[in-house]
Short mmCIF file of C-alpha atoms and ligand atoms in Angstrom, two decimals:
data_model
loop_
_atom_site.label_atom_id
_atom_site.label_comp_id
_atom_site.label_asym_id
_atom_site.label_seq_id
_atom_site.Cartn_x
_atom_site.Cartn_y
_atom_site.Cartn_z
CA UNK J 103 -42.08 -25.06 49.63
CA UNK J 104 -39.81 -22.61 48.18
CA UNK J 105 -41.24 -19.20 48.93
CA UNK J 106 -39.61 -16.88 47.77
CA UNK J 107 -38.04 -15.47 44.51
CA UNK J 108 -33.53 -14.41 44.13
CA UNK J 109 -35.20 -11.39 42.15
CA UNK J 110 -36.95 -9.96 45.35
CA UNK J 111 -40.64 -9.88 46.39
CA UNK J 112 -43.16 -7.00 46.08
CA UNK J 113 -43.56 -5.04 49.11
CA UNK J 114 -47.70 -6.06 49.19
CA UNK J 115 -50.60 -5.94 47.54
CA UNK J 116 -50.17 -2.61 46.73
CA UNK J 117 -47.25 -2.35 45.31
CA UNK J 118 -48.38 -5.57 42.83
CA UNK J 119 -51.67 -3.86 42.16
CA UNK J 120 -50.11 -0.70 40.76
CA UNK J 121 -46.41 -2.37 38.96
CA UNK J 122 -49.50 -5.10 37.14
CA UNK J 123 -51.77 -2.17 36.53
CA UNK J 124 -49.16 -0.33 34.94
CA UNK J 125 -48.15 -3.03 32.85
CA UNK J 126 -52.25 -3.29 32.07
CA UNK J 127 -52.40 0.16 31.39
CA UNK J 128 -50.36 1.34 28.19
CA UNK J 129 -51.22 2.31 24.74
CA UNK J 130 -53.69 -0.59 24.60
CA UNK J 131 -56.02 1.71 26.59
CA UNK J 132 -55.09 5.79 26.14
CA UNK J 133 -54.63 4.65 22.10
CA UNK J 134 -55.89 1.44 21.19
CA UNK J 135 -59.14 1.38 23.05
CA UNK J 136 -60.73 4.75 22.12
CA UNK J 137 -59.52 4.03 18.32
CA UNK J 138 -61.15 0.49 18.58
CA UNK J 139 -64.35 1.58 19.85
CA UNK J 140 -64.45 4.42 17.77
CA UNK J 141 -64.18 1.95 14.59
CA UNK J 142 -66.55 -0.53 15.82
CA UNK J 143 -69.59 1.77 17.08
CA UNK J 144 -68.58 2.79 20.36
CA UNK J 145 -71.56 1.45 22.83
CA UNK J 146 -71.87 -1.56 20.79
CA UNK J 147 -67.97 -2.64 20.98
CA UNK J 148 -68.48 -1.98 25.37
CA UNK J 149 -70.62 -4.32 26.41
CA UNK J 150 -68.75 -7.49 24.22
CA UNK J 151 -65.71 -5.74 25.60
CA UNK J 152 -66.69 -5.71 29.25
CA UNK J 153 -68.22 -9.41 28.80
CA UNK J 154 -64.69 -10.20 27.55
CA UNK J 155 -62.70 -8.69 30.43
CA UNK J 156 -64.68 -10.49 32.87
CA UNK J 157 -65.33 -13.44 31.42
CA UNK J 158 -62.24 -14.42 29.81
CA UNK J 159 -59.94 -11.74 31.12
CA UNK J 160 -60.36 -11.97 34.95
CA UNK J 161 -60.14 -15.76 34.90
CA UNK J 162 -56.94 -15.64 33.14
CA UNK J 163 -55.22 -13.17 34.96
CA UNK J 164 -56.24 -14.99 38.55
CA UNK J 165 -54.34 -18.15 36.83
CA UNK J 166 -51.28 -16.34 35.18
CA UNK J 167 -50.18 -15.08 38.71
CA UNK J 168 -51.30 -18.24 40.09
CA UNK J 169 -48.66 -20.51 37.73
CA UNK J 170 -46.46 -17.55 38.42
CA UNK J 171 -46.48 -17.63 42.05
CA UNK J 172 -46.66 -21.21 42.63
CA UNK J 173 -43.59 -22.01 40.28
CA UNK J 174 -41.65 -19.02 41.37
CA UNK J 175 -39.52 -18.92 37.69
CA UNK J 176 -39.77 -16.88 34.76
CA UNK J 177 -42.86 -18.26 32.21
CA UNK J 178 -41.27 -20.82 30.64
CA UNK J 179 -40.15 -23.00 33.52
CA UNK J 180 -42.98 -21.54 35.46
CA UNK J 181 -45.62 -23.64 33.27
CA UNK J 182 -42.91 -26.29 32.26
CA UNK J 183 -42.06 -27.19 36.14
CA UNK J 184 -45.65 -27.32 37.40
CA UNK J 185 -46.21 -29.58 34.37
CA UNK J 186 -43.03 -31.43 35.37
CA UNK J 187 -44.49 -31.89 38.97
CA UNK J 188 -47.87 -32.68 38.03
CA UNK J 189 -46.94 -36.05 36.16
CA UNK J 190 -47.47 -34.42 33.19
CA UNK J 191 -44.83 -33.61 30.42
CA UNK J 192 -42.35 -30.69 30.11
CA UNK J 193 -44.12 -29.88 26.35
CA UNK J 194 -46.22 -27.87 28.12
CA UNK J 195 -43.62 -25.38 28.71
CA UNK J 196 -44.35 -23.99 25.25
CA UNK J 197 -47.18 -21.86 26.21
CA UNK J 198 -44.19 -20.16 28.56
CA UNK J 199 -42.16 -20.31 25.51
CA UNK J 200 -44.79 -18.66 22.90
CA UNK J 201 -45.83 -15.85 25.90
CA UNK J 202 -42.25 -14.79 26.70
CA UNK J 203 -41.92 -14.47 22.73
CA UNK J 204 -44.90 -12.89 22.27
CA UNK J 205 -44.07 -9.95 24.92
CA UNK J 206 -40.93 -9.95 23.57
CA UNK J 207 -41.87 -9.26 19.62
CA UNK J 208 -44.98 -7.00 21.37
CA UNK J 209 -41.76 -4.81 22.48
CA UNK J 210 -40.33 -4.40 19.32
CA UNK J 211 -42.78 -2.58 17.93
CA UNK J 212 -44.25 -0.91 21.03
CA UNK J 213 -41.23 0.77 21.56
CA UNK J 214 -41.42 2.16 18.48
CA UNK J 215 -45.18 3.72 18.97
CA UNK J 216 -44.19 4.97 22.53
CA UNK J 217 -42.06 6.87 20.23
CA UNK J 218 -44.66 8.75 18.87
CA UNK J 219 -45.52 9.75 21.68
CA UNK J 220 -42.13 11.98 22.60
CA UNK J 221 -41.99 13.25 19.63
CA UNK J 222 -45.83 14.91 20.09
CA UNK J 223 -44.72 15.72 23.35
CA UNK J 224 -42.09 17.81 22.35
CA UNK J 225 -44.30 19.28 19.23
CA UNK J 226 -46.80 20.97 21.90
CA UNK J 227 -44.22 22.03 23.73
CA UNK J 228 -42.53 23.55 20.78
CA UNK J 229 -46.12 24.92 19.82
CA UNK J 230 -45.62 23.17 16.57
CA UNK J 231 -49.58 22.56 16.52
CA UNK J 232 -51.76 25.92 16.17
CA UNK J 233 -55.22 25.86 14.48
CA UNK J 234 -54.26 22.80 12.70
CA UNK J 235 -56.84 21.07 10.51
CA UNK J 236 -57.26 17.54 10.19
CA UNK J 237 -55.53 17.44 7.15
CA UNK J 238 -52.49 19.68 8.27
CA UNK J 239 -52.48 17.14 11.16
CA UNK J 240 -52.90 14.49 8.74
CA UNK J 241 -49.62 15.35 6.73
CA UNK J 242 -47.61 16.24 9.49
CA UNK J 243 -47.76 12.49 10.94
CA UNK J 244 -47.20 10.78 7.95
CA UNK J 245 -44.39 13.10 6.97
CA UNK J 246 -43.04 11.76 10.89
CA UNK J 247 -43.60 8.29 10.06
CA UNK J 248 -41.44 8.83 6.73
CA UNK J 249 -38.45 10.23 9.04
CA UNK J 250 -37.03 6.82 10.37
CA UNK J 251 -34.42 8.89 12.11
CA UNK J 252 -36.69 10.64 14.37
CA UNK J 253 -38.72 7.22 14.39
CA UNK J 254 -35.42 5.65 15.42
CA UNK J 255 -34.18 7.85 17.63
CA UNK J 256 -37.16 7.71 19.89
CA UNK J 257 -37.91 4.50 19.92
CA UNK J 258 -33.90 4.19 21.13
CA UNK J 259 -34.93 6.33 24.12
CA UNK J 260 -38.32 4.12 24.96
CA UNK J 261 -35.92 1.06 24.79
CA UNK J 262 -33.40 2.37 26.55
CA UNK J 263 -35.47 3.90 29.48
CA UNK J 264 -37.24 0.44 29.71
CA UNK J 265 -34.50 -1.66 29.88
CA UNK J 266 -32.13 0.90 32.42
CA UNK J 267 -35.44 0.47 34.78
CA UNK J 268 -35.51 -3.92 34.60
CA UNK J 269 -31.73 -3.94 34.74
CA UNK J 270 -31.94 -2.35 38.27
CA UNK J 271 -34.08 -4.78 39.20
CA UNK J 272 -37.36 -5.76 40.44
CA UNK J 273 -37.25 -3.49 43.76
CA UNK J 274 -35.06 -0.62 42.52
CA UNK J 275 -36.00 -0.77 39.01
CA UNK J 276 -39.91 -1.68 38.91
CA UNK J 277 -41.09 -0.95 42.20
CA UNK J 278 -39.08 2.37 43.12
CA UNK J 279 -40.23 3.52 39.52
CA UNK J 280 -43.41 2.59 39.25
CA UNK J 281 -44.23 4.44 42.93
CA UNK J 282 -44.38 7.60 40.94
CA UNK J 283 -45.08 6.83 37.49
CA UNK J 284 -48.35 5.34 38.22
CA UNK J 285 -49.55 8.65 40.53
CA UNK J 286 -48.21 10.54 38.27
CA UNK J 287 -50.31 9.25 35.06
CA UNK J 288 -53.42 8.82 36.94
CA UNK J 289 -53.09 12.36 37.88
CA UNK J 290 -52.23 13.89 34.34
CA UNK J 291 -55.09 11.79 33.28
CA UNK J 292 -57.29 13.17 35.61
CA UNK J 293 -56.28 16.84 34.95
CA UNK J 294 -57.11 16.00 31.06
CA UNK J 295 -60.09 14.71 31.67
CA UNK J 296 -61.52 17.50 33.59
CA UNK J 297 -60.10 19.98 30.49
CA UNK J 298 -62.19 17.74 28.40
CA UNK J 299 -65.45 17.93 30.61
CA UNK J 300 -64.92 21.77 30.98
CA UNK J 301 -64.57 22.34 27.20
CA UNK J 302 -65.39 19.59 25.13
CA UNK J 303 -68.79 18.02 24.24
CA UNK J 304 -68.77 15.46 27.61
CA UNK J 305 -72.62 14.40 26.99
CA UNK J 306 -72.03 13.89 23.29
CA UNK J 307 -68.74 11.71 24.04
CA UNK J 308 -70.63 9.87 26.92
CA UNK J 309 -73.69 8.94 24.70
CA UNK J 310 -70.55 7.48 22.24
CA UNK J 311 -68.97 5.28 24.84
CA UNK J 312 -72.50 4.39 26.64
CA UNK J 313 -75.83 4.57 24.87
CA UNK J 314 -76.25 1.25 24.02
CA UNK J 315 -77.48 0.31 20.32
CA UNK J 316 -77.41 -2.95 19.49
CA UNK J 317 -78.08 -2.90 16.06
CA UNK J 318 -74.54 -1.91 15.96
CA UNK J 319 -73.13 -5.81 17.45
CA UNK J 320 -71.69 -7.94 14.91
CA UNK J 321 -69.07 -10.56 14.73
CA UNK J 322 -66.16 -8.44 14.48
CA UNK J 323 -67.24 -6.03 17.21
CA UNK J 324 -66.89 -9.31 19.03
CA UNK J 325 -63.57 -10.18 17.83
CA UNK J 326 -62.12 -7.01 18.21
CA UNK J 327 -63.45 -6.95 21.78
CA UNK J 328 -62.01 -10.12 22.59
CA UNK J 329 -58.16 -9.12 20.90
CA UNK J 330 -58.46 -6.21 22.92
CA UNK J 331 -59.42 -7.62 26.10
CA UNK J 332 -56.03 -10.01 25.96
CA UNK J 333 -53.73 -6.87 24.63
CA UNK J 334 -55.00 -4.33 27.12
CA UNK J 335 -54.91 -6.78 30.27
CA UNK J 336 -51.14 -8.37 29.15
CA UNK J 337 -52.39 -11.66 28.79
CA UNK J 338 -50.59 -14.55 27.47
CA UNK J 339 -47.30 -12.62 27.23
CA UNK J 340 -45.18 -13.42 30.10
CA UNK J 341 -45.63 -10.30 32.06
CA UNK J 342 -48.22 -11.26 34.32
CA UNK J 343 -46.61 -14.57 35.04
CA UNK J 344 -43.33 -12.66 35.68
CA UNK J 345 -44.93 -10.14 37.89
CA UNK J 346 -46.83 -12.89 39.41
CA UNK J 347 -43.33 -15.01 40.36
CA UNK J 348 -42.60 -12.03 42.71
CA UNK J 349 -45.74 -11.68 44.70
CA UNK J 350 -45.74 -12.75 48.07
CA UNK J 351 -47.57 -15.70 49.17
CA UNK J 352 -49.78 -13.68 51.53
CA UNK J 353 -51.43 -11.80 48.92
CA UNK J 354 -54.53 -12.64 47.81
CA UNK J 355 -54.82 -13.67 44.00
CA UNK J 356 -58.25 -13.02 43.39
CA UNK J 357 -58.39 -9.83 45.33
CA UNK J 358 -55.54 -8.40 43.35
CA UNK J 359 -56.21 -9.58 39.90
CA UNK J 360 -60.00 -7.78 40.14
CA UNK J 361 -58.65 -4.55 41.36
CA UNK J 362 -56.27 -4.73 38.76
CA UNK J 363 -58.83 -5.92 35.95
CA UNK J 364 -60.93 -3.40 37.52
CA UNK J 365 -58.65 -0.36 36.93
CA UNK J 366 -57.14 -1.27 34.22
CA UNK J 367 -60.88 -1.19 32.71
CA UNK J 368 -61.99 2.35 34.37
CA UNK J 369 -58.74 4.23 33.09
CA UNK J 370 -59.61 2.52 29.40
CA UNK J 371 -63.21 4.45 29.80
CA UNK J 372 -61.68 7.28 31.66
CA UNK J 373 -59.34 8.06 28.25
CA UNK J 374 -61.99 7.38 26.09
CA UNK J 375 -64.32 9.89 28.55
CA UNK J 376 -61.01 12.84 28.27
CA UNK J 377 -60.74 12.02 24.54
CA UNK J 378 -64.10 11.68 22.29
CA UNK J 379 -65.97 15.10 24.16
CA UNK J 380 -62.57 16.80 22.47
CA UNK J 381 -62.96 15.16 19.09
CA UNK J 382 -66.62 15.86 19.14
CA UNK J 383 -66.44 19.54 20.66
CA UNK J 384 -63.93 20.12 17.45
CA UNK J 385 -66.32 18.69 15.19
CA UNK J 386 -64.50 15.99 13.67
CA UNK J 387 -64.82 12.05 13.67
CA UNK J 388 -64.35 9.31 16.18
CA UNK J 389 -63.80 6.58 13.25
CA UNK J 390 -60.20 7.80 12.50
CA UNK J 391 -58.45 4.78 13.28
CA UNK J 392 -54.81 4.56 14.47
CA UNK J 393 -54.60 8.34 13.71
CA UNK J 394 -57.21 9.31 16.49
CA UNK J 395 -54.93 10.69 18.80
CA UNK J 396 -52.06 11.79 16.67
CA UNK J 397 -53.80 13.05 13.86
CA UNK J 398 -57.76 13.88 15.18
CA UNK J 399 -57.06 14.15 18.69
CA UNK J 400 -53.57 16.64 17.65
CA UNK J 401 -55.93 18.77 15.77
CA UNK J 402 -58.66 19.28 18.50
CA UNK J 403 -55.97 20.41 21.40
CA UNK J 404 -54.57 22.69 18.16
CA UNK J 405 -57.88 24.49 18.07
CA UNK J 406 -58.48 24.96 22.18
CA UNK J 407 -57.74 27.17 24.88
CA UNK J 408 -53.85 26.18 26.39
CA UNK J 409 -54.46 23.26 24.11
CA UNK J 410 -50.90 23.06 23.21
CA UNK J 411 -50.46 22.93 27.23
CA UNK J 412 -52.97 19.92 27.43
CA UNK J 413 -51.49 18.20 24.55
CA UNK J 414 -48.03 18.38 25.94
CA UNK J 415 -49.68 17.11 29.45
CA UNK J 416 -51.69 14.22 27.21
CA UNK J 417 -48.71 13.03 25.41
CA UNK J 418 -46.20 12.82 28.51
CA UNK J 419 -48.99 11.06 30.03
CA UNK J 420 -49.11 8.76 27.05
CA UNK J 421 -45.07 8.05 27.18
CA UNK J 422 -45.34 7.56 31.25
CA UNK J 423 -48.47 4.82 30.21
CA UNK J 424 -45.96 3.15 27.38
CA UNK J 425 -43.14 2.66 29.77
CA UNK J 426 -45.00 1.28 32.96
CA UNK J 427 -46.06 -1.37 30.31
CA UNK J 428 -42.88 -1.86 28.22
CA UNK J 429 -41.04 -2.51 30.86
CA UNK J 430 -43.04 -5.64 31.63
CA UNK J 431 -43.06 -7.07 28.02
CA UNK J 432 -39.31 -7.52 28.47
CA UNK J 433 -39.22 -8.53 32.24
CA UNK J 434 -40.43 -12.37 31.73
CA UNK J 435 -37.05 -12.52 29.49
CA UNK J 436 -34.94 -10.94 31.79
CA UNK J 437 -36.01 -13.56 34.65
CA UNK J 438 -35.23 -16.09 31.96
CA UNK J 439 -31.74 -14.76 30.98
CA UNK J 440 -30.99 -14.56 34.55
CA UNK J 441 -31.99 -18.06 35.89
CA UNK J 442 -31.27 -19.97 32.62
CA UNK J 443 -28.24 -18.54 31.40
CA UNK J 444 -27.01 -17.56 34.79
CA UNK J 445 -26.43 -14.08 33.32
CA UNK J 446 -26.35 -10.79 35.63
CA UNK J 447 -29.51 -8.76 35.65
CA UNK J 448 -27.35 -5.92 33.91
CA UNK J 449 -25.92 -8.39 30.98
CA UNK J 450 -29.14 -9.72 30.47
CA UNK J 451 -30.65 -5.82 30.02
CA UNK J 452 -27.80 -5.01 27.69
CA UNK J 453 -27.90 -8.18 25.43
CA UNK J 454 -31.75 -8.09 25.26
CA UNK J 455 -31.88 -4.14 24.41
CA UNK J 456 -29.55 -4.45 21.96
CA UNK J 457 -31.76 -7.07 20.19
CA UNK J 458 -35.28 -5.37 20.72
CA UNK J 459 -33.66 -2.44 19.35
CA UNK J 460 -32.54 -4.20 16.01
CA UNK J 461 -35.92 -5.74 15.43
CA UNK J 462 -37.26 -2.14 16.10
CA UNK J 463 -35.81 -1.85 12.82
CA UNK J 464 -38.18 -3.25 11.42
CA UNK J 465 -40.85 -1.74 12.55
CA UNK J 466 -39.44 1.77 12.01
CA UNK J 467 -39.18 0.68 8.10
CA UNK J 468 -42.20 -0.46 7.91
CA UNK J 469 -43.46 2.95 7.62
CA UNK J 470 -40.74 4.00 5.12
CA UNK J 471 -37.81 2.33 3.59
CA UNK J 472 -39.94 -0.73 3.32
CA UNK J 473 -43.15 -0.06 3.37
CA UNK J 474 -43.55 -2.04 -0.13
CA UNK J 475 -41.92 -4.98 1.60
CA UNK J 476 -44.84 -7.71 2.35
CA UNK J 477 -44.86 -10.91 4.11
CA UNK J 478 -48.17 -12.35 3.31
CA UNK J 479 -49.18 -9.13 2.02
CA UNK J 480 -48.08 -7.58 5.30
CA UNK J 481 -45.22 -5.17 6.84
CA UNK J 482 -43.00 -6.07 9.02
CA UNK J 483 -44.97 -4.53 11.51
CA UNK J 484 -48.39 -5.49 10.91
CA UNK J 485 -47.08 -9.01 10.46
CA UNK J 486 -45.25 -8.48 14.19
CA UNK J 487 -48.71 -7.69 15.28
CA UNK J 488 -50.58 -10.31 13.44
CA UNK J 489 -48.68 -13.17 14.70
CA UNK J 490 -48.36 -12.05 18.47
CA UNK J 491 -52.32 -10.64 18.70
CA UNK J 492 -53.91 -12.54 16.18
CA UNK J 493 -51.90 -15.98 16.91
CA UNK J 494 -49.84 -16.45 19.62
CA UNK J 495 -51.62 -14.66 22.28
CA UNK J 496 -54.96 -16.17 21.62
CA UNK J 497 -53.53 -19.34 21.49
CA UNK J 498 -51.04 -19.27 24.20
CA UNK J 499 -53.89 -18.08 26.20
CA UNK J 500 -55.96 -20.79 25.42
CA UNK J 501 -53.49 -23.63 25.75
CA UNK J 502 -53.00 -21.56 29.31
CA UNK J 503 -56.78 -22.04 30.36
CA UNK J 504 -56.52 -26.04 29.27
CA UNK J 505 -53.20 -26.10 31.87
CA UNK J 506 -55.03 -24.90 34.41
CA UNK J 507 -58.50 -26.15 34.18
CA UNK J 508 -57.31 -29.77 32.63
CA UNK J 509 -53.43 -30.35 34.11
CA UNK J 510 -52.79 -28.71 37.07
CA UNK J 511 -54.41 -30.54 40.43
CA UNK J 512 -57.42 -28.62 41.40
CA UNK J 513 -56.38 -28.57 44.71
CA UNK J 514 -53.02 -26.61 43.82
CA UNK J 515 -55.24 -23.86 42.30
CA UNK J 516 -58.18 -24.11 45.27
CA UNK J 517 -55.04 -23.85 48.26
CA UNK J 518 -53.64 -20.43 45.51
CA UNK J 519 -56.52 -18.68 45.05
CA UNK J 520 -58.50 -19.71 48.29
CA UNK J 521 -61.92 -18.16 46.60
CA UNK J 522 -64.28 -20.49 48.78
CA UNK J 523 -67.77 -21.04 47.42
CA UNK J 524 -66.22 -18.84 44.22
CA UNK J 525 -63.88 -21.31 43.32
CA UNK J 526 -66.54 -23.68 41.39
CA UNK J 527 -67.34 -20.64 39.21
CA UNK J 528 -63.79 -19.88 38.14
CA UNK J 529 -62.76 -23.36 37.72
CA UNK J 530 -65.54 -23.97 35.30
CA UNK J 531 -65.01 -20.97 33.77
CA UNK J 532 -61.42 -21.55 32.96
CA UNK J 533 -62.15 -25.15 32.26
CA UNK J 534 -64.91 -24.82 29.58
CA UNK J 535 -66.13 -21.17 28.96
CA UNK J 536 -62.73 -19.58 28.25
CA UNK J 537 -61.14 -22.18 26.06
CA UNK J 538 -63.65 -22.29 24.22
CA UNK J 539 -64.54 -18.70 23.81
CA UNK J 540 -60.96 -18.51 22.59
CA UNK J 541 -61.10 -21.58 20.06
CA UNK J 542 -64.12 -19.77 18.63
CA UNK J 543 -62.73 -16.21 18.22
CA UNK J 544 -59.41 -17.64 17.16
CA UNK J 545 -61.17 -19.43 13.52
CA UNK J 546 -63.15 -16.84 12.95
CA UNK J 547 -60.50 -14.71 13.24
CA UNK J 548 -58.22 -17.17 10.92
CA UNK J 549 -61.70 -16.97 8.20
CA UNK J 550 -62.80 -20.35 9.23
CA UNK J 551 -65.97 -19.30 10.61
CA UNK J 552 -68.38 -16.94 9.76
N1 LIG E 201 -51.41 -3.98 28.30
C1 LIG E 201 -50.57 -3.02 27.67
C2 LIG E 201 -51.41 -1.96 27.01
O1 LIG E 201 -52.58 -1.96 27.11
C3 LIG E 201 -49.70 -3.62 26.68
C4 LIG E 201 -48.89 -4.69 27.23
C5 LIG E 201 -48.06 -4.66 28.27
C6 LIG E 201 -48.80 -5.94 26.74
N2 LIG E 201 -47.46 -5.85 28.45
C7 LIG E 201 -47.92 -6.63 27.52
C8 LIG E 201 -49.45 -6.48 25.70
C9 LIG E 201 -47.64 -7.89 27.27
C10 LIG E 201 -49.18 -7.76 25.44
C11 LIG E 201 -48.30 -8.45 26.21
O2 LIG E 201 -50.85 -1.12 26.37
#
């Protein structure tokens, strides 16, 4: 059995737990999350959420760094081999190929967000933000998001940072990096959130996540739950399989996918905890939207005590958040440029920047040059997003539950993930409950259903 990987192995468990946590843990959860919540009733939108995460999220995780451990390849000849092995037929290597797209596109506009987040960075340090109302706030982002150079500029850094980090490689790159960039955001975040219990209204923004009220539950809580729970935990993109290829075979699966599920899910509640007490202690509303933390957020820290401090401490936190995870969208590729194409890890960083950053393009546009231009009735961007979190994800994901519950010999995945009595559980789960938990969120989501 081949056991190891030409890219290097992680040093343990640890070291896997905190470079797939920080992939995890991005903008899905310090700006995505609290936004999603906030739209869809807070309390109500956490218990479908959590159901998600464990019931469709955990399972899938255990069996993306399963497929990538066993095949020891980047995703596409990951799921394509094992297939090949199996007596089955290389077609199925299109799951690999849709998830390596799909963290690919994910990048190009990701970058672009993580963006944002230098430039509000720099703004609080600058002390551009003083007493701001929402609708100073308001103004000032959309007048940013009409600048493509700034836009352009940042999003260049983001994609530069990201892909100097993978073209050092998995143990100078990743793992040296990620040793303090991890700390170091769990820290800021910690810091923020005590600001937040000291000044903000911590009860009030605790009732918001917690007190439960299901009158609020509907279908799309449910499908916004579910899109969340496969963007926040990386699924069906490539990373995890990636990360997964270089985890040694003592580790055990099961043990690092829940501590990893597990924290990724606690620093999701944790930002929402640091962030809603602020909004609320400010007086203004959760519902904003994609402008909660630039625009509603920005004008809360505006109005505080050494609240342009803890907004310059939020957003670095924010950028450190963005590039633990960007730099996983892109590493599945890299692995694939490098065992396909025979292509040095530095070539394949170079090639593959240089195309993220044109298709940044056009997401930067999207907000201004051509913002009238539609697709479907969509930007560039929101198509970008449509098709990787609305399509390809959910789908890839699926097609990746029927490989493992339906292709793959169930004793490969019982000798992986060695979960004894457990194993029945996630076997079924990932045979029947997930797939089709998936098939039903994915038509409703299309307009088919409901
Ligand atoms: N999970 C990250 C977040 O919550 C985003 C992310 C990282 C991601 N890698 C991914 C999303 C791959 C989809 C695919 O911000």
């Amino acid at each position: 059995m081949q056991d190891n990987s030409r890219h290097g192995l992680w040093k343990g468990n640890l070291s896997f737990i905190l470079i797939a946590t920080g992939s995890t843990v991005g903008l899905g959860n310090i700006w995505r999350f609290p936004y999603i919540a906030g739209e869809n009733g807070g309390s109500a939108f956490m218990l479908v959420y959590l159901v998600s995460i464990f019931l469709i999220g955990l399972p899938l995780i255990m069996a993306e760094i399963m497929i990538g451990r066993k095949a020891r390849a980047n995703p596409i000849d990951a799921v394509g081999n094992l297939a090949k092995e199996n007596k089955s037929t290389g077609a199925w290597s299109i799951v690999g190929i849709m998830s390596l797209l799909s963290g690919f596109l994910i990048l190009t506009f990701y970058a672009v967000i993580a963006g944002w987040s230098i430039e509000y960075l720099l703004d609080f340090v600058l002390g551009a933000f003083k007493e701001t109302t929402t609708a100073d706030a308001g103004k000032t982002f959309n007048d940013f998001l009409k600048s493509p150079s700034k836009l352009i500029i940042w999003a260049t850094v983001i994609i530069f940072a990201t892909m100097l980090i993978v073209g050092l490689g998995v143990k100078k790159g990743l793992e040296k990096n990620i040793n303090w960039m991890m700390p170091g955001l769990v820290v800021l975040l910690l810091v923020i959130l005590g600001y937040s219990m000291a000044s903000g209204s911590f009860i009030e923004g605790f009732k918001f996540l917690f007190a439960f009220d299901s009158s609020k539950i509907s279908a799309d809580s449910f499908l916004a739950a579910l899109g969340q729970a496969f963007f926040t935990l990386s699924l069906a993109a490539g990373a995890i399989i990636a990360y997964g290829a270089y985890l040694p075979r003592e580790s055990s699966i099961p043990k690092v996918s829940f501590t990893v599920v597990l924290s990724d899910t606690f620093i999701a509640i944790i930002a929402g905890l640091a962030i809603f007490p602020l909004v609320f202690a400010n007086g203004l509303n959760a519902g904003e939207g994609p402008g909660l933390l630039f625009v509603t957020l920005t004008t809360a820290f505006s109005n505080m005590p050494f609240g342009s401090f803890f907004g310059f401490l939020f957003f670095a936190m924010l950028t450190i958040a963005a590039l633990t995870s960007s730099i996983s969208m892109i590493e599945a590729s890299m692995a694939f440029c490098i065992e396909r194409f025979k292509w040095s890890r530095v070539k394949s960083a170079i090639v593959l920047g240089v195309i993220v950053w044109f298709l940044s393009l056009g997401t930067v546009f999207s907000f201004n040059y051509w913002s009238e231009f539609k697709i479907f009735g969509k930007t560039i961007f929101d198509s970008i997003d449509y098709l990787t979190s609305s399509i390809l994800m959910p789908l890839g994901g699926m097609f990746m539950a029927i490989f493992v519950g339906w292709i793959l010999p169930k004793k490969i995945s019982k000798a992986e993930l060695n979960l004894g009595t457990w194993f029945g559980l996630w076997f079924n789960t990932i045979r029947f409950v997930t797939p089709l938990l998936i098939i039903i969120v994915f038509l409703s989501k299309l307009g088919f259903i409901g």
